[in-house]
């Protein structure tokens, strides 16, 4: 794995702003060419398709409790019903709209450009109601495509360098398909893969929390070994994160299957390869289990203290987590108005909370939050850092000045300034890359996606709205007076309308567009 230089270059060359646009990447590449529109779903036509349960009435803990980290772990067994809930509320199809030449599918988690460049694989070892095996989640069919039968967990042990993980009842492997997002965003699309993995994880980890199910995210693994295991090539599709769910159980020897070559997929995944994306992804690869262990032990690169819990406001709504997720839809229009202080404090504390991840020491985060406050009771408009759970002012300014500057920093998108506040989720990138090397870039971007996803869920849980936003990299440090690099933006405010809630599996809510 490299020392961070490739990631630094990637970051520079894909930064954007009024005076600087990322280079297009590939000669002759035209963004959003309708003739090369990527397939939204990967499918394995020769694989056995197992239906997932579709009757999933909301039974999880209140979203406010799940997001606060206050649901005690229940050491519960994993069954097919819970697996279906986890998959549906993170990667499921919840809404559908007519498009120019094809239906547009909206999913449970937000995704830049609604392009969803991710796939999910389930490694089932001890899931009641499901035979042990390696499966691919097909969101369009709401089913599991069986890629290899029998208990495949042993075959994963070397790739994950984590005996407990390989003995856990269920693992979900998230992979990225860069072309699906690079079709629009070109080389910058690699950032989007990790952002979107983060927002998907925000949903997944919160649903797991809502059922008291332990979860742990592995960002260190032997990339080539995991690619071989999944049958993906590491370029058109590469592993992004592994989520370990449930307490370890010894694999049942009778169920142990011989490692099998996964089924071939039929869906073409890529029409164009972007050299910077391939280089940046490759530069972070870990080649051996020893390298994985050493990378995980990296200390000192995550300087921010992160709270474990985020107590919700008194009298917070008790709506179950699943129903908040189905109600969420990125707010496209916000009404300017003043929000209570709690709607600043709680979503930001939820966003700043740590999540259990192999390479991030508990109680720390690679991120900082820089917040443009527009209209929040008791917090004068201005540019703030978020320090120890409270706003620390860098500079006061008039509401109109802050709104204007926020929108400008969000590439002149009005939502950035119409919100009640906008969180410029940032990292001291040099420190992160000095500590974690090139792979640190994946970590920082994914963590920013988790933070942005959680902030939005928290806002929706309180009856407000929010959206992720892209931004002008070079405009942001001056506003907050720090050299930190913006990773991703989340705008939180008063929605000017209410989106229609998403439907049940197989019955997406039809919307007009
Ligand atoms: C990482 C990320 C970046 C986004 N950037 C923008 C943006 O710059 N402008 C915007 O209007 N929406 C943005 N969005 C919102 C997406 O457009 C939205 O998630 C997508 O259209 C799917 O709709 P849904 O969230 O309602 O399911 C972003 C979302 C994510 C997750």
XYZ file of C-alpha atoms and ligand atoms in Angstrom:
544
model
C 0.000 0.000 0.000
C 1.237 3.473 -0.877
C 2.200 6.341 1.420
C -0.717 8.581 0.492
C 0.831 10.348 -2.494
C -1.532 8.768 -5.048
C -4.546 9.722 -2.927
C -3.243 13.290 -2.554
C -2.903 13.551 -6.314
C -6.323 12.009 -6.877
C -7.854 14.496 -4.442
C -6.159 17.463 -6.133
C -7.076 16.383 -9.635
C -10.708 15.712 -8.797
C -11.235 18.892 -6.762
C -13.702 21.292 -8.260
C -14.681 24.907 -7.930
C -15.584 27.973 -9.901
C -12.005 28.324 -11.099
C -11.094 24.697 -11.419
C -12.837 21.687 -12.849
C -11.512 18.163 -12.676
C -9.928 17.018 -15.880
C -12.368 14.874 -17.827
C -10.280 11.748 -17.434
C -10.639 9.830 -20.635
C -10.307 11.428 -24.081
C -13.609 11.302 -25.922
C -15.615 10.539 -22.796
C -18.948 12.365 -22.749
C -20.662 12.481 -19.351
C -24.157 10.981 -19.270
C -24.099 9.614 -22.800
C -27.594 8.031 -23.027
C -26.237 5.323 -25.334
C -23.833 4.179 -22.639
C -26.137 4.469 -19.636
C -24.967 1.898 -17.061
C -27.264 -0.929 -16.035
C -28.647 -0.028 -12.599
C -28.638 -3.620 -11.320
C -26.144 -6.458 -11.630
C -27.762 -9.844 -12.194
C -26.614 -13.483 -12.291
C -29.128 -15.134 -14.651
C -27.837 -18.689 -14.117
C -27.966 -18.494 -10.328
C -30.750 -19.922 -8.223
C -32.854 -16.990 -6.993
C -34.194 -17.266 -3.459
C -37.029 -14.919 -2.618
C -36.690 -12.793 0.501
C -39.656 -12.219 2.821
C -41.581 -9.131 1.711
C -43.888 -8.680 4.678
C -41.686 -6.454 6.822
C -43.871 -4.338 9.120
C -41.748 -1.862 11.074
C -40.736 -3.522 14.348
C -37.369 -1.901 15.046
C -36.605 0.471 17.897
C -37.585 4.132 17.531
C -35.233 5.836 15.069
C -34.282 8.405 17.699
C -33.098 5.614 20.002
C -31.343 3.608 17.275
C -29.520 6.719 16.018
C -28.536 7.649 19.554
C -26.673 4.351 20.058
C -28.806 3.671 23.132
C -30.390 0.328 22.151
C -28.639 -2.351 24.245
C -27.074 -5.184 22.174
C -29.385 -8.194 22.368
C -26.994 -10.947 21.161
C -29.896 -12.096 19.062
C -29.746 -14.758 16.395
C -29.915 -13.658 12.773
C -32.782 -14.997 10.693
C -34.009 -14.481 7.152
C -36.557 -11.863 8.244
C -33.843 -9.719 9.839
C -31.538 -10.165 6.846
C -34.386 -9.018 4.547
C -34.948 -5.943 6.746
C -31.259 -5.042 6.709
C -31.023 -5.371 2.937
C -34.294 -3.645 2.128
C -33.714 -0.616 4.313
C -30.185 -0.045 3.040
C -30.164 -1.116 -0.624
C -33.815 -1.867 -1.450
C -35.903 -0.203 -4.183
C -38.482 2.002 -2.442
C -39.781 4.412 -5.113
C -40.083 4.393 -8.904
C -40.570 7.211 -11.413
C -40.980 7.189 -15.195
C -37.723 8.222 -16.895
C -37.024 9.335 -20.464
C -36.256 5.847 -21.695
C -36.470 3.652 -18.591
C -37.971 3.612 -15.104
C -35.900 5.470 -12.529
C -35.517 3.524 -9.294
C -35.006 5.223 -5.948
C -33.463 3.272 -3.124
C -33.656 3.335 0.669
C -30.370 5.236 1.061
C -29.463 8.446 -0.766
C -26.955 8.312 -3.610
C -25.327 11.133 -5.563
C -27.166 11.453 -8.860
C -29.376 8.493 -7.806
C -26.810 6.250 -9.505
C -26.233 3.699 -6.720
C -22.792 2.359 -7.698
C -22.889 -0.445 -5.135
C -23.624 -4.152 -4.879
C -24.180 -6.197 -1.739
C -23.177 -9.836 -1.164
C -24.302 -11.889 1.817
C -22.059 -14.557 3.318
C -24.502 -16.593 5.386
C -23.040 -18.982 7.959
C -25.736 -19.292 10.586
C -28.845 -17.469 9.374
C -32.057 -19.219 10.430
C -34.208 -19.952 7.376
C -31.365 -19.596 4.855
C -28.907 -22.303 3.784
C -25.282 -21.390 4.372
C -23.723 -19.951 1.237
C -22.514 -16.936 -0.683
C -25.327 -14.855 -2.162
C -25.691 -11.725 -4.255
C -28.527 -9.369 -3.295
C -30.723 -8.523 -6.313
C -32.659 -5.385 -5.234
C -34.827 -5.367 -8.389
C -36.093 -8.896 -7.684
C -35.792 -8.554 -3.908
C -34.076 -11.896 -3.757
C -30.739 -13.564 -3.136
C -28.865 -15.115 -6.052
C -26.935 -18.139 -4.846
C -23.345 -17.902 -6.028
C -21.856 -20.744 -3.994
C -23.562 -23.262 -1.714
C -22.354 -24.395 1.724
C -20.585 -22.572 4.519
C -18.054 -20.349 2.800
C -16.780 -18.516 5.868
C -13.512 -20.428 6.255
C -12.510 -19.383 2.774
C -12.855 -15.763 3.907
C -10.599 -15.991 6.944
C -7.384 -15.149 5.106
C -8.929 -12.292 3.152
C -10.346 -10.674 6.300
C -7.484 -11.402 8.721
C -10.098 -11.557 11.466
C -11.032 -14.986 12.892
C -14.089 -13.589 14.712
C -15.437 -12.102 11.506
C -15.057 -15.363 9.622
C -16.960 -17.129 12.425
C -19.852 -14.637 12.551
C -23.345 -15.708 11.501
C -23.625 -13.158 8.696
C -21.310 -10.918 6.734
C -22.363 -8.391 4.136
C -19.758 -7.380 1.597
C -20.328 -4.060 -0.160
C -18.642 -3.618 -3.520
C -18.336 -0.562 -5.755
C -19.040 -0.407 -9.495
C -17.300 2.861 -10.414
C -18.664 3.160 -13.966
C -22.214 3.520 -12.676
C -21.312 6.850 -11.093
C -18.327 7.824 -13.274
C -20.783 7.819 -16.226
C -21.872 11.196 -14.803
C -19.053 12.312 -12.509
C -15.997 10.952 -14.396
C -12.869 10.531 -12.243
C -14.535 12.228 -9.242
C -16.904 9.245 -9.218
C -14.485 7.253 -7.055
C -15.306 9.613 -4.196
C -18.997 8.922 -4.860
C -18.532 5.173 -4.504
C -17.267 5.684 -0.947
C -19.801 8.431 -0.084
C -22.663 6.250 -1.210
C -21.266 3.240 0.628
C -21.261 5.477 3.702
C -24.884 6.567 3.330
C -25.911 2.954 2.727
C -23.974 1.954 5.854
C -25.679 4.711 7.862
C -29.002 2.993 7.128
C -27.692 -0.534 7.591
C -25.918 0.114 10.897
C -28.903 2.029 12.268
C -31.328 -0.790 11.408
C -28.908 -3.268 13.027
C -28.774 -0.986 16.091
C -32.577 -0.806 16.047
C -32.678 -4.599 16.508
C -29.874 -4.732 19.069
C -27.752 -6.595 16.496
C -24.003 -6.087 16.890
C -22.246 -4.758 13.813
C -18.641 -4.029 12.941
C -17.252 -2.579 9.734
C -14.013 -3.925 8.258
C -12.201 -1.515 5.982
C -8.992 -3.566 6.024
C -8.916 -6.773 3.979
C -6.717 -8.436 1.395
C -8.284 -6.866 -1.686
C -7.193 -9.434 -4.274
C -8.271 -12.358 -2.080
C -11.695 -10.823 -1.465
C -12.082 -10.141 -5.202
C -11.300 -13.795 -5.958
C -13.771 -14.921 -3.330
C -16.560 -12.830 -4.843
C -15.546 -13.456 -8.446
C -15.072 -9.740 -9.220
C -12.159 -8.253 -11.145
C -11.047 -5.437 -8.804
C -11.370 -2.774 -11.532
C -14.937 -2.742 -12.872
C -16.049 -3.850 -9.411
C -14.040 -3.841 -6.182
C -14.727 -4.548 -2.506
C -15.389 -1.438 -0.414
C -16.341 -2.647 3.062
C -17.360 -5.760 4.958
C -20.023 -5.588 7.661
C -19.807 -8.258 10.342
C -23.185 -8.900 11.952
C -24.008 -10.812 15.117
C -21.793 -12.447 17.719
C -19.261 -15.070 16.514
C -20.485 -18.666 16.377
C -18.326 -21.650 15.450
C -19.054 -22.713 11.880
C -20.989 -26.002 11.819
C -18.607 -28.550 10.227
C -21.422 -30.496 8.582
C -22.532 -27.400 6.710
C -19.040 -26.471 5.550
C -18.877 -26.265 1.774
C -15.852 -26.553 -0.442
C -14.798 -23.132 -1.750
C -16.504 -22.805 -5.089
C -15.992 -20.555 -8.053
C -18.846 -18.038 -7.852
C -21.397 -18.001 -10.683
C -20.541 -15.702 -13.590
C -22.580 -12.499 -13.874
C -24.119 -11.463 -17.167
C -24.494 -7.738 -16.616
C -21.783 -5.644 -18.332
C -20.402 -3.478 -15.544
C -18.183 -0.970 -17.298
C -17.969 0.818 -20.628
C -15.039 3.098 -19.752
C -12.133 2.630 -17.375
C -10.960 5.782 -15.593
C -7.207 5.670 -14.985
C -7.169 7.844 -11.858
C -9.883 5.733 -10.262
C -8.048 2.503 -10.956
C -4.750 3.958 -9.704
C -6.257 5.443 -6.562
C -8.115 2.259 -5.690
C -5.058 0.091 -6.372
C -2.725 2.347 -4.387
C -4.674 1.529 -1.230
C -4.699 -2.246 -1.717
C -3.404 -4.518 1.046
C -1.650 -7.641 -0.185
C -1.374 -9.935 2.837
C -3.121 -10.671 6.140
C -0.046 -9.251 7.928
C -0.444 -5.959 6.072
C -4.116 -5.865 7.042
C -3.252 -6.356 10.705
C -0.565 -3.666 10.581
C -2.889 -1.202 8.813
C -5.620 -1.718 11.384
C -3.163 -0.927 14.150
C -2.508 2.538 12.695
C -2.936 4.982 15.531
C -2.859 8.720 15.845
C -4.393 9.522 12.501
C -7.879 10.042 13.877
C -7.450 13.024 16.117
C -11.090 13.947 16.757
C -12.918 12.671 19.819
C -16.195 11.050 18.765
C -19.057 10.483 21.209
C -20.330 6.907 21.575
C -23.901 8.015 22.106
C -26.099 10.969 21.213
C -29.044 11.386 23.547
C -32.113 12.525 21.616
C -34.107 15.600 22.599
C -36.782 15.154 25.270
C -40.147 14.203 23.721
C -38.485 13.056 20.493
C -40.866 11.076 18.236
C -40.956 7.293 18.738
C -41.370 6.317 15.058
C -39.612 3.008 14.239
C -36.370 3.202 12.308
C -37.776 1.415 9.251
C -40.584 3.908 8.839
C -38.237 6.913 9.104
C -36.038 5.331 6.428
C -39.034 4.851 4.112
C -40.196 8.407 4.746
C -36.772 9.838 3.903
C -36.256 11.263 0.452
C -33.630 13.900 -0.243
C -35.260 17.293 0.309
C -35.278 19.057 -3.048
C -36.745 22.353 -1.786
C -36.317 23.912 1.646
C -38.312 26.711 3.229
C -36.208 29.356 4.917
C -37.172 29.527 8.584
C -35.676 29.150 12.050
C -35.301 25.700 13.622
C -34.989 24.797 17.326
C -31.456 24.360 18.709
C -32.064 20.620 19.207
C -32.367 20.142 15.450
C -28.811 21.431 15.165
C -27.373 19.743 18.239
C -28.799 16.252 17.906
C -28.278 15.470 14.187
C -24.726 16.846 14.428
C -23.980 14.713 17.484
C -25.450 11.689 15.682
C -23.281 12.511 12.646
C -20.178 12.902 14.814
C -20.746 9.602 16.673
C -18.221 6.900 15.954
C -19.135 3.547 14.466
C -17.397 0.270 15.176
C -14.741 -0.056 12.488
C -11.533 -2.070 12.470
C -9.090 0.755 11.777
C -10.659 3.539 13.821
C -9.927 3.438 17.562
C -13.162 3.563 19.601
C -14.122 7.088 20.620
C -12.312 8.743 17.706
C -13.129 9.860 14.190
C -11.079 10.918 11.162
C -13.555 13.755 10.588
C -14.348 17.232 11.804
C -17.615 19.096 11.254
C -17.580 22.680 9.980
C -21.008 24.198 10.099
C -22.524 27.223 8.393
C -25.415 28.257 10.639
C -28.192 30.165 8.854
C -31.237 30.179 11.146
C -31.056 28.229 14.411
C -32.615 29.409 17.677
C -29.943 30.602 20.103
C -27.032 30.237 17.647
C -26.270 33.448 15.743
C -25.604 33.034 12.000
C -21.967 32.402 11.187
C -19.261 29.872 10.452
C -18.584 27.377 13.234
C -16.519 24.355 14.150
C -18.357 21.597 16.012
C -16.204 20.905 19.056
C -17.083 18.552 21.928
C -20.754 18.584 21.014
C -21.138 22.349 20.779
C -20.690 25.050 18.146
C -17.452 27.061 18.385
C -17.662 30.223 16.331
C -14.977 31.047 13.812
C -16.728 34.106 12.365
C -20.113 35.747 12.778
C -21.861 37.128 9.707
C -25.320 38.205 8.667
C -27.823 35.481 7.828
C -27.955 36.575 4.198
C -24.163 36.569 3.890
C -23.855 33.065 5.381
C -26.689 31.720 3.202
C -25.140 33.175 0.087
C -21.685 31.854 0.890
C -23.029 28.387 1.781
C -24.875 28.105 -1.517
C -21.754 29.260 -3.339
C -19.599 26.668 -1.533
C -22.138 24.054 -2.704
C -21.420 24.962 -6.322
C -24.143 27.605 -6.264
C -26.859 25.096 -5.450
C -29.658 26.993 -3.617
C -30.270 24.084 -1.197
C -26.877 24.763 0.399
C -28.089 28.218 1.471
C -31.831 27.578 1.968
C -31.169 25.063 4.738
C -31.202 26.048 8.412
C -27.573 24.918 8.545
C -25.095 23.178 6.287
C -22.479 20.767 7.595
C -19.233 20.763 5.630
C -17.957 17.385 6.802
C -14.176 17.615 6.588
C -10.895 15.894 7.419
C -7.330 16.963 8.029
C -6.456 14.926 4.991
C -2.679 15.174 5.321
C -2.823 13.715 8.824
C -5.198 10.955 7.728
C -2.998 10.029 4.759
C 0.235 10.302 6.768
C -1.204 7.786 9.211
C -3.229 5.465 7.019
C -1.460 5.817 3.667
C -3.479 5.766 0.459
C -6.158 3.534 1.986
C -6.910 6.362 4.422
C -8.682 8.200 1.614
C -11.243 5.410 1.305
C -11.749 5.533 5.071
C -12.250 9.311 5.270
C -14.697 9.439 2.347
C -16.719 6.481 3.587
C -16.854 7.891 7.131
C -18.110 11.191 5.667
C -20.878 9.275 3.874
C -21.881 7.617 7.155
C -21.948 11.013 8.897
C -24.001 12.647 6.123
C -26.437 9.713 6.038
C -26.886 9.729 9.800
C -27.375 13.518 9.959
C -30.195 13.234 7.406
C -31.857 10.291 9.157
C -31.717 12.214 12.426
C -33.264 15.294 10.794
C -36.078 13.197 9.297
C -36.628 11.433 12.627
C -37.291 14.865 14.170
C -39.683 15.850 11.358
C -37.233 17.987 9.354
C -35.451 17.394 6.039
C -31.997 17.193 4.540
C -29.889 16.311 1.559
C -26.324 15.458 0.648
C -24.619 18.028 -1.582
C -21.513 18.264 -3.664
C -19.280 21.289 -3.234
C -16.464 23.524 -4.457
C -13.436 22.056 -2.648
C -11.268 25.138 -2.917
C -13.866 27.562 -1.493
C -14.339 25.903 1.882
C -11.129 26.238 3.963
C -11.219 30.050 3.850
C -14.781 30.171 5.221
C -13.890 28.203 8.338
C -10.282 29.246 8.755
C -8.856 25.716 8.820
C -6.764 23.821 6.255
C -9.164 20.854 6.510
C -10.407 19.371 3.236
C -14.141 19.041 2.736
C -15.173 15.424 2.246
C -18.961 15.811 1.819
C -21.782 18.225 2.617
C -25.117 17.664 4.376
C -27.750 20.409 4.420
C -30.459 20.226 7.076
C -33.570 22.367 7.191
C -37.308 22.750 6.833
C -38.702 20.819 3.866
C -41.065 22.788 1.620
C -43.060 19.562 0.978
C -43.250 15.989 2.294
C -42.104 13.148 0.021
C -44.467 10.193 -0.319
C -43.121 7.335 1.813
C -41.404 4.463 0.042
C -43.380 1.262 -0.477
C -42.846 -2.330 0.660
C -40.442 -4.722 -1.133
C -41.685 -5.369 -4.680
C -44.206 -2.515 -4.420
C -42.218 0.721 -4.797
C -44.227 3.926 -4.446
C -44.845 5.371 -7.899
C -43.835 9.027 -8.045
C -43.947 11.466 -10.911
C -40.244 12.207 -11.183
C -23.006 11.800 -1.655
C -24.228 12.513 -2.130
C -24.102 13.709 -2.828
C -25.244 14.357 -3.274
N -25.101 15.560 -3.933
C -26.211 16.235 -4.323
C -26.099 17.510 -4.937
O -24.994 18.022 -5.126
N -27.235 18.154 -5.281
C -28.463 17.622 -5.063
O -29.460 18.273 -5.399
N -28.604 16.407 -4.486
C -27.518 15.705 -4.099
N -27.649 14.483 -3.491
C -28.986 13.880 -3.319
C -29.238 12.855 -4.436
O -29.523 13.550 -5.632
C -30.380 11.923 -4.038
O -29.937 11.118 -2.970
C -30.780 11.019 -5.187
O -31.386 11.744 -6.220
C -31.742 9.929 -4.732
O -32.905 10.487 -4.201
P -33.372 10.121 -2.725
O -32.283 10.528 -1.796
O -34.611 10.940 -2.543
O -33.612 8.652 -2.673
C -26.528 13.810 -3.036
C -26.630 12.614 -2.340
C -25.503 11.967 -1.879
C -25.636 10.692 -1.103
